[in-house]
mmCIF file with all atom_site columns, C-alpha atoms in Angstrom:
data_model
loop_
_atom_site.group_PDB
_atom_site.id
_atom_site.type_symbol
_atom_site.label_atom_id
_atom_site.label_alt_id
_atom_site.label_comp_id
_atom_site.label_asym_id
_atom_site.label_entity_id
_atom_site.label_seq_id
_atom_site.pdbx_PDB_ins_code
_atom_site.Cartn_x
_atom_site.Cartn_y
_atom_site.Cartn_z
_atom_site.occupancy
_atom_site.B_iso_or_equiv
_atom_site.pdbx_formal_charge
_atom_site.auth_seq_id
_atom_site.auth_comp_id
_atom_site.auth_asym_id
_atom_site.auth_atom_id
_atom_site.pdbx_PDB_model_num
ATOM 1   C CA . MET A 1 1   ? -54.670 -2.044  -32.472 1.00 97.00 ? 1   MET A CA 1
ATOM 2   C CA . ASN A 1 2   ? -57.322 -2.789  -29.630 1.00 99.00 ? 2   ASN A CA 1
ATOM 3   C CA . LEU A 1 3   ? -55.836 -4.030  -26.532 1.00 99.00 ? 3   LEU A CA 1
ATOM 4   C CA . TYR A 1 4   ? -57.364 -5.987  -23.388 1.00 99.00 ? 4   TYR A CA 1
ATOM 5   C CA . PHE A 1 5   ? -55.464 -4.993  -20.162 1.00 99.00 ? 5   PHE A CA 1
ATOM 6   C CA . ASP A 1 6   ? -55.427 -6.860  -17.085 1.00 98.00 ? 6   ASP A CA 1
ATOM 7   C CA . THR A 1 7   ? -54.381 -5.078  -13.996 1.00 98.00 ? 7   THR A CA 1
ATOM 8   C CA . SER A 1 8   ? -50.664 -6.266  -13.741 1.00 98.00 ? 8   SER A CA 1
ATOM 9   C CA . ALA A 1 9   ? -50.131 -4.344  -16.861 1.00 98.00 ? 9   ALA A CA 1
ATOM 10  C CA . MET A 1 10  ? -52.691 -1.290  -16.604 1.00 98.00 ? 10  MET A CA 1
ATOM 11  C CA . ILE A 1 11  ? -51.256 -0.338  -13.421 1.00 98.00 ? 11  ILE A CA 1
ATOM 12  C CA . LYS A 1 12  ? -48.074 0.478   -15.021 1.00 98.00 ? 12  LYS A CA 1
ATOM 13  C CA . LYS A 1 13  ? -49.552 3.377   -16.645 1.00 98.00 ? 13  LYS A CA 1
ATOM 14  C CA . TYR A 1 14  ? -49.873 5.201   -13.196 1.00 98.00 ? 14  TYR A CA 1
ATOM 15  C CA . ILE A 1 15  ? -46.936 4.056   -11.016 1.00 96.00 ? 15  ILE A CA 1
ATOM 16  C CA . ASP A 1 16  ? -43.477 4.112   -12.590 1.00 95.00 ? 16  ASP A CA 1
ATOM 17  C CA . GLU A 1 17  ? -41.876 0.857   -12.464 1.00 95.00 ? 17  GLU A CA 1
ATOM 18  C CA . LYS A 1 18  ? -40.237 -1.802  -15.079 1.00 97.00 ? 18  LYS A CA 1
ATOM 19  C CA . GLY A 1 19  ? -42.485 -2.140  -18.005 1.00 97.00 ? 19  GLY A CA 1
ATOM 20  C CA . SER A 1 20  ? -44.161 1.108   -17.662 1.00 98.00 ? 20  SER A CA 1
ATOM 21  C CA . GLY A 1 21  ? -42.692 2.647   -20.984 1.00 98.00 ? 21  GLY A CA 1
ATOM 22  C CA . ASN A 1 22  ? -43.774 0.003   -22.773 1.00 98.00 ? 22  ASN A CA 1
ATOM 23  C CA . VAL A 1 23  ? -47.331 0.498   -21.369 1.00 98.00 ? 23  VAL A CA 1
ATOM 24  C CA . ASP A 1 24  ? -47.375 4.079   -22.280 1.00 98.00 ? 24  ASP A CA 1
ATOM 25  C CA . ARG A 1 25  ? -46.476 3.321   -25.968 1.00 98.00 ? 25  ARG A CA 1
ATOM 26  C CA . LEU A 1 26  ? -48.974 0.676   -26.013 1.00 98.00 ? 26  LEU A CA 1
ATOM 27  C CA . PHE A 1 27  ? -51.711 3.294   -24.616 1.00 98.00 ? 27  PHE A CA 1
ATOM 28  C CA . GLU A 1 28  ? -50.566 5.629   -27.190 1.00 97.00 ? 28  GLU A CA 1
ATOM 29  C CA . ASP A 1 29  ? -50.935 3.265   -30.076 1.00 96.00 ? 29  ASP A CA 1
ATOM 30  C CA . ALA A 1 30  ? -53.968 1.694   -29.082 1.00 98.00 ? 30  ALA A CA 1
ATOM 31  C CA . GLN A 1 31  ? -57.142 2.424   -30.953 1.00 98.00 ? 31  GLN A CA 1
ATOM 32  C CA . ALA A 1 32  ? -59.312 0.776   -27.874 1.00 98.00 ? 32  ALA A CA 1
ATOM 33  C CA . ILE A 1 33  ? -58.430 -0.037  -24.651 1.00 99.00 ? 33  ILE A CA 1
ATOM 34  C CA . TYR A 1 34  ? -60.606 -2.869  -22.964 1.00 99.00 ? 34  TYR A CA 1
ATOM 35  C CA . VAL A 1 35  ? -60.435 -4.011  -19.644 1.00 99.00 ? 35  VAL A CA 1
ATOM 36  C CA . SER A 1 36  ? -62.531 -5.948  -17.128 1.00 99.00 ? 36  SER A CA 1
ATOM 37  C CA . THR A 1 37  ? -64.943 -4.220  -14.467 1.00 98.00 ? 37  THR A CA 1
ATOM 38  C CA . ILE A 1 38  ? -62.629 -5.752  -11.645 1.00 98.00 ? 38  ILE A CA 1
ATOM 39  C CA . ALA A 1 39  ? -59.654 -3.645  -13.011 1.00 98.00 ? 39  ALA A CA 1
ATOM 40  C CA . GLU A 1 40  ? -60.501 -0.332  -11.085 1.00 98.00 ? 40  GLU A CA 1
ATOM 41  C CA . ILE A 1 41  ? -61.127 -2.419  -7.986  1.00 98.00 ? 41  ILE A CA 1
ATOM 42  C CA . GLU A 1 42  ? -57.707 -4.365  -8.344  1.00 98.00 ? 42  GLU A CA 1
ATOM 43  C CA . ALA A 1 43  ? -55.749 -1.199  -9.208  1.00 98.00 ? 43  ALA A CA 1
ATOM 44  C CA . LEU A 1 44  ? -57.192 0.715   -6.293  1.00 98.00 ? 44  LEU A CA 1
ATOM 45  C CA . SER A 1 45  ? -56.508 -2.312  -4.164  1.00 98.00 ? 45  SER A CA 1
ATOM 46  C CA . THR A 1 46  ? -52.653 -2.031  -5.481  1.00 97.00 ? 46  THR A CA 1
ATOM 47  C CA . LEU A 1 47  ? -52.197 1.649   -4.525  1.00 98.00 ? 47  LEU A CA 1
ATOM 48  C CA . ARG A 1 48  ? -53.513 1.251   -1.001  1.00 98.00 ? 48  ARG A CA 1
ATOM 49  C CA . ARG A 1 49  ? -51.051 -1.498  -0.783  1.00 98.00 ? 49  ARG A CA 1
ATOM 50  C CA . LEU A 1 50  ? -48.244 0.855   -2.268  1.00 97.00 ? 50  LEU A CA 1
ATOM 51  C CA . VAL A 1 51  ? -49.382 3.463   0.672   1.00 98.00 ? 51  VAL A CA 1
ATOM 52  C CA . LYS A 1 52  ? -48.886 1.050   3.358   1.00 98.00 ? 52  LYS A CA 1
ATOM 53  C CA . ASP A 1 53  ? -45.730 -0.196  1.621   1.00 98.00 ? 53  ASP A CA 1
ATOM 54  C CA . SER A 1 54  ? -44.856 3.750   1.713   1.00 97.00 ? 54  SER A CA 1
ATOM 55  C CA . VAL A 1 55  ? -43.831 3.495   -1.780  1.00 96.00 ? 55  VAL A CA 1
ATOM 56  C CA . ILE A 1 56  ? -46.402 6.252   -2.425  1.00 97.00 ? 56  ILE A CA 1
ATOM 57  C CA . ASN A 1 57  ? -48.335 8.651   -0.229  1.00 98.00 ? 57  ASN A CA 1
ATOM 58  C CA . ASP A 1 58  ? -51.912 9.443   0.607   1.00 98.00 ? 58  ASP A CA 1
ATOM 59  C CA . GLU A 1 59  ? -51.914 12.435  -1.932  1.00 98.00 ? 59  GLU A CA 1
ATOM 60  C CA . ASP A 1 60  ? -50.143 10.313  -4.476  1.00 98.00 ? 60  ASP A CA 1
ATOM 61  C CA . PHE A 1 61  ? -53.228 7.735   -4.060  1.00 98.00 ? 61  PHE A CA 1
ATOM 62  C CA . ARG A 1 62  ? -55.697 10.279  -4.188  1.00 98.00 ? 62  ARG A CA 1
ATOM 63  C CA . TYR A 1 63  ? -54.421 11.671  -7.582  1.00 98.00 ? 63  TYR A CA 1
ATOM 64  C CA . LEU A 1 64  ? -53.950 8.222   -9.112  1.00 98.00 ? 64  LEU A CA 1
ATOM 65  C CA . LYS A 1 65  ? -57.197 7.193   -7.785  1.00 98.00 ? 65  LYS A CA 1
ATOM 66  C CA . SER A 1 66  ? -58.642 10.313  -9.709  1.00 98.00 ? 66  SER A CA 1
ATOM 67  C CA . GLU A 1 67  ? -56.863 9.619   -13.039 1.00 98.00 ? 67  GLU A CA 1
ATOM 68  C CA . ILE A 1 68  ? -57.845 5.677   -12.781 1.00 98.00 ? 68  ILE A CA 1
ATOM 69  C CA . GLN A 1 69  ? -61.380 6.585   -12.847 1.00 97.00 ? 69  GLN A CA 1
ATOM 70  C CA . SER A 1 70  ? -60.941 9.248   -15.033 1.00 98.00 ? 70  SER A CA 1
ATOM 71  C CA . ASP A 1 71  ? -59.439 6.882   -17.676 1.00 97.00 ? 71  ASP A CA 1
ATOM 72  C CA . MET A 1 72  ? -62.233 4.100   -17.004 1.00 97.00 ? 72  MET A CA 1
ATOM 73  C CA . ARG A 1 73  ? -64.599 6.485   -18.804 1.00 97.00 ? 73  ARG A CA 1
ATOM 74  C CA . TYR A 1 74  ? -62.507 6.320   -21.787 1.00 97.00 ? 74  TYR A CA 1
ATOM 75  C CA . PHE A 1 75  ? -61.897 2.385   -21.781 1.00 98.00 ? 75  PHE A CA 1
ATOM 76  C CA . ASN A 1 76  ? -64.408 -0.110  -22.918 1.00 98.00 ? 76  ASN A CA 1
ATOM 77  C CA . VAL A 1 77  ? -65.323 -1.747  -19.758 1.00 98.00 ? 77  VAL A CA 1
ATOM 78  C CA . ILE A 1 78  ? -66.397 -5.283  -19.952 1.00 99.00 ? 78  ILE A CA 1
ATOM 79  C CA . ASP A 1 79  ? -69.109 -6.345  -17.011 1.00 98.00 ? 79  ASP A CA 1
ATOM 80  C CA . ILE A 1 80  ? -68.603 -9.768  -15.737 1.00 98.00 ? 80  ILE A CA 1
ATOM 81  C CA . ASP A 1 81  ? -71.983 -11.479 -16.797 1.00 98.00 ? 81  ASP A CA 1
ATOM 82  C CA . ASP A 1 82  ? -72.909 -15.449 -16.144 1.00 98.00 ? 82  ASP A CA 1
ATOM 83  C CA . GLN A 1 83  ? -71.353 -16.381 -19.528 1.00 97.00 ? 83  GLN A CA 1
ATOM 84  C CA . ILE A 1 84  ? -67.578 -15.099 -18.385 1.00 98.00 ? 84  ILE A CA 1
ATOM 85  C CA . LYS A 1 85  ? -68.377 -16.038 -14.613 1.00 98.00 ? 85  LYS A CA 1
ATOM 86  C CA . LYS A 1 86  ? -68.946 -19.708 -16.245 1.00 98.00 ? 86  LYS A CA 1
ATOM 87  C CA . HIS A 1 87  ? -65.752 -19.516 -18.480 1.00 96.00 ? 87  HIS A CA 1
ATOM 88  C CA . ALA A 1 88  ? -63.512 -18.197 -15.627 1.00 98.00 ? 88  ALA A CA 1
ATOM 89  C CA . ILE A 1 89  ? -64.633 -21.244 -13.408 1.00 98.00 ? 89  ILE A CA 1
ATOM 90  C CA . GLU A 1 90  ? -63.466 -23.437 -16.150 1.00 98.00 ? 90  GLU A CA 1
ATOM 91  C CA . LEU A 1 91  ? -60.285 -21.581 -16.444 1.00 98.00 ? 91  LEU A CA 1
ATOM 92  C CA . ILE A 1 92  ? -59.791 -22.443 -12.856 1.00 98.00 ? 92  ILE A CA 1
ATOM 93  C CA . GLU A 1 93  ? -60.095 -26.128 -13.414 1.00 97.00 ? 93  GLU A CA 1
ATOM 94  C CA . LYS A 1 94  ? -58.262 -25.963 -16.550 1.00 98.00 ? 94  LYS A CA 1
ATOM 95  C CA . TYR A 1 95  ? -55.132 -23.736 -15.624 1.00 98.00 ? 95  TYR A CA 1
ATOM 96  C CA . GLN A 1 96  ? -55.322 -23.527 -11.483 1.00 97.00 ? 96  GLN A CA 1
ATOM 97  C CA . LEU A 1 97  ? -55.775 -19.836 -12.050 1.00 97.00 ? 97  LEU A CA 1
ATOM 98  C CA . LYS A 1 98  ? -56.572 -17.438 -9.019  1.00 97.00 ? 98  LYS A CA 1
ATOM 99  C CA . SER A 1 99  ? -60.080 -16.173 -8.824  1.00 97.00 ? 99  SER A CA 1
ATOM 100 C CA . LEU A 1 100 ? -59.353 -12.968 -9.967  1.00 97.00 ? 100 LEU A CA 1
ATOM 101 C CA . ASP A 1 101 ? -56.939 -13.756 -13.129 1.00 98.00 ? 101 ASP A CA 1
ATOM 102 C CA . SER A 1 102 ? -59.666 -16.399 -14.156 1.00 98.00 ? 102 SER A CA 1
ATOM 103 C CA . LEU A 1 103 ? -62.187 -13.545 -14.157 1.00 98.00 ? 103 LEU A CA 1
ATOM 104 C CA . GLN A 1 104 ? -59.428 -11.413 -16.293 1.00 98.00 ? 104 GLN A CA 1
ATOM 105 C CA . LEU A 1 105 ? -58.678 -14.118 -18.638 1.00 99.00 ? 105 LEU A CA 1
ATOM 106 C CA . GLY A 1 106 ? -62.338 -15.131 -18.967 1.00 98.00 ? 106 GLY A CA 1
ATOM 107 C CA . THR A 1 107 ? -63.237 -11.640 -19.851 1.00 99.00 ? 107 THR A CA 1
ATOM 108 C CA . ALA A 1 108 ? -60.295 -11.535 -22.454 1.00 98.00 ? 108 ALA A CA 1
ATOM 109 C CA . VAL A 1 109 ? -61.593 -14.461 -24.072 1.00 98.00 ? 109 VAL A CA 1
ATOM 110 C CA . TYR A 1 110 ? -64.941 -13.237 -24.258 1.00 98.00 ? 110 TYR A CA 1
ATOM 111 C CA . VAL A 1 111 ? -63.807 -10.001 -26.321 1.00 98.00 ? 111 VAL A CA 1
ATOM 112 C CA . ASN A 1 112 ? -61.006 -12.224 -28.306 1.00 97.00 ? 112 ASN A CA 1
ATOM 113 C CA . GLY A 1 113 ? -62.744 -11.191 -31.561 1.00 96.00 ? 113 GLY A CA 1
ATOM 114 C CA . GLU A 1 114 ? -62.590 -7.527  -30.810 1.00 98.00 ? 114 GLU A CA 1
ATOM 115 C CA . ILE A 1 115 ? -59.353 -7.294  -29.400 1.00 99.00 ? 115 ILE A CA 1
ATOM 116 C CA . ASP A 1 116 ? -55.676 -7.860  -31.074 1.00 98.00 ? 116 ASP A CA 1
ATOM 117 C CA . TYR A 1 117 ? -53.451 -8.760  -27.950 1.00 98.00 ? 117 TYR A CA 1
ATOM 118 C CA . PHE A 1 118 ? -54.087 -9.543  -24.272 1.00 99.00 ? 118 PHE A CA 1
ATOM 119 C CA . VAL A 1 119 ? -51.824 -7.426  -22.573 1.00 99.00 ? 119 VAL A CA 1
ATOM 120 C CA . SER A 1 120 ? -50.464 -8.598  -19.181 1.00 99.00 ? 120 SER A CA 1
ATOM 121 C CA . CYS A 1 121 ? -47.551 -8.991  -16.546 1.00 98.00 ? 121 CYS A CA 1
ATOM 122 C CA . ASN A 1 122 ? -48.107 -12.418 -15.354 1.00 98.00 ? 122 ASN A CA 1
ATOM 123 C CA . ASP A 1 123 ? -46.424 -15.114 -17.035 1.00 97.00 ? 123 ASP A CA 1
ATOM 124 C CA . ARG A 1 124 ? -48.912 -17.705 -16.060 1.00 97.00 ? 124 ARG A CA 1
ATOM 125 C CA . LEU A 1 125 ? -51.831 -15.874 -17.200 1.00 98.00 ? 125 LEU A CA 1
ATOM 126 C CA . LEU A 1 126 ? -50.011 -15.187 -20.519 1.00 98.00 ? 126 LEU A CA 1
ATOM 127 C CA . LYS A 1 127 ? -49.317 -18.476 -21.307 1.00 98.00 ? 127 LYS A CA 1
ATOM 128 C CA . SER A 1 128 ? -53.004 -19.751 -20.315 1.00 98.00 ? 128 SER A CA 1
ATOM 129 C CA . GLY A 1 129 ? -54.198 -17.065 -22.530 1.00 98.00 ? 129 GLY A CA 1
ATOM 130 C CA . GLU A 1 130 ? -51.901 -18.537 -25.545 1.00 98.00 ? 130 GLU A CA 1
ATOM 131 C CA . ARG A 1 131 ? -53.749 -21.782 -25.321 1.00 98.00 ? 131 ARG A CA 1
ATOM 132 C CA . GLU A 1 132 ? -56.953 -20.218 -25.061 1.00 98.00 ? 132 GLU A CA 1
ATOM 133 C CA . ASN A 1 133 ? -55.851 -18.815 -28.679 1.00 98.00 ? 133 ASN A CA 1
ATOM 134 C CA . LEU A 1 134 ? -55.429 -15.322 -27.389 1.00 98.00 ? 134 LEU A CA 1
ATOM 135 C CA . LYS A 1 135 ? -52.356 -12.944 -29.011 1.00 98.00 ? 135 LYS A CA 1
ATOM 136 C CA . VAL A 1 136 ? -50.286 -12.005 -25.975 1.00 98.00 ? 136 VAL A CA 1
ATOM 137 C CA . LEU A 1 137 ? -48.003 -9.110  -24.999 1.00 98.00 ? 137 LEU A CA 1
ATOM 138 C CA . ASN A 1 138 ? -46.037 -8.774  -21.790 1.00 98.00 ? 138 ASN A CA 1
ATOM 139 C CA . PRO A 1 139 ? -44.750 -5.182  -21.261 1.00 98.00 ? 139 PRO A CA 1
ATOM 140 C CA . LEU A 1 140 ? -42.106 -6.576  -19.016 1.00 97.00 ? 140 LEU A CA 1
ATOM 141 C CA . LYS A 1 141 ? -40.283 -8.085  -22.329 1.00 94.00 ? 141 LYS A CA 1
ATOM 142 C CA . ARG A 1 142 ? -38.459 -6.306  -24.865 1.00 79.00 ? 142 ARG A CA 1
ATOM 143 C CA . MET A 1 143 ? -41.092 -4.805  -27.545 1.00 67.00 ? 143 MET A CA 1
#
């Protein structure tokens, strides 16, 4: 099974929170993992926020940053090209998505022929994905 993870779902591989068990199972069962090039940046931003909020400490941040950067070498990382950017703009107009969400969805649509599921914890993004003919999974829901 080939899966595209947005950052809201991918981060649960590194931070133990609701949905992490489902994400772990999806990673174990996947033949290939696809992510956008922005996933690493978004994930590290999330981790810094967790340091600021005292959920994790600086040592945890450094370790998790290393884990994410190591894992990125094994993921199919999709660069944002002009075609994805153009589609992301269309998705903003169509679904009133936030900028990074539109890039995530635009990237998932771009690789739709290669993936079996778009994985996200963002209900609005999942609904938009379904309207774009993606099969979707939410790790926060029973699977």
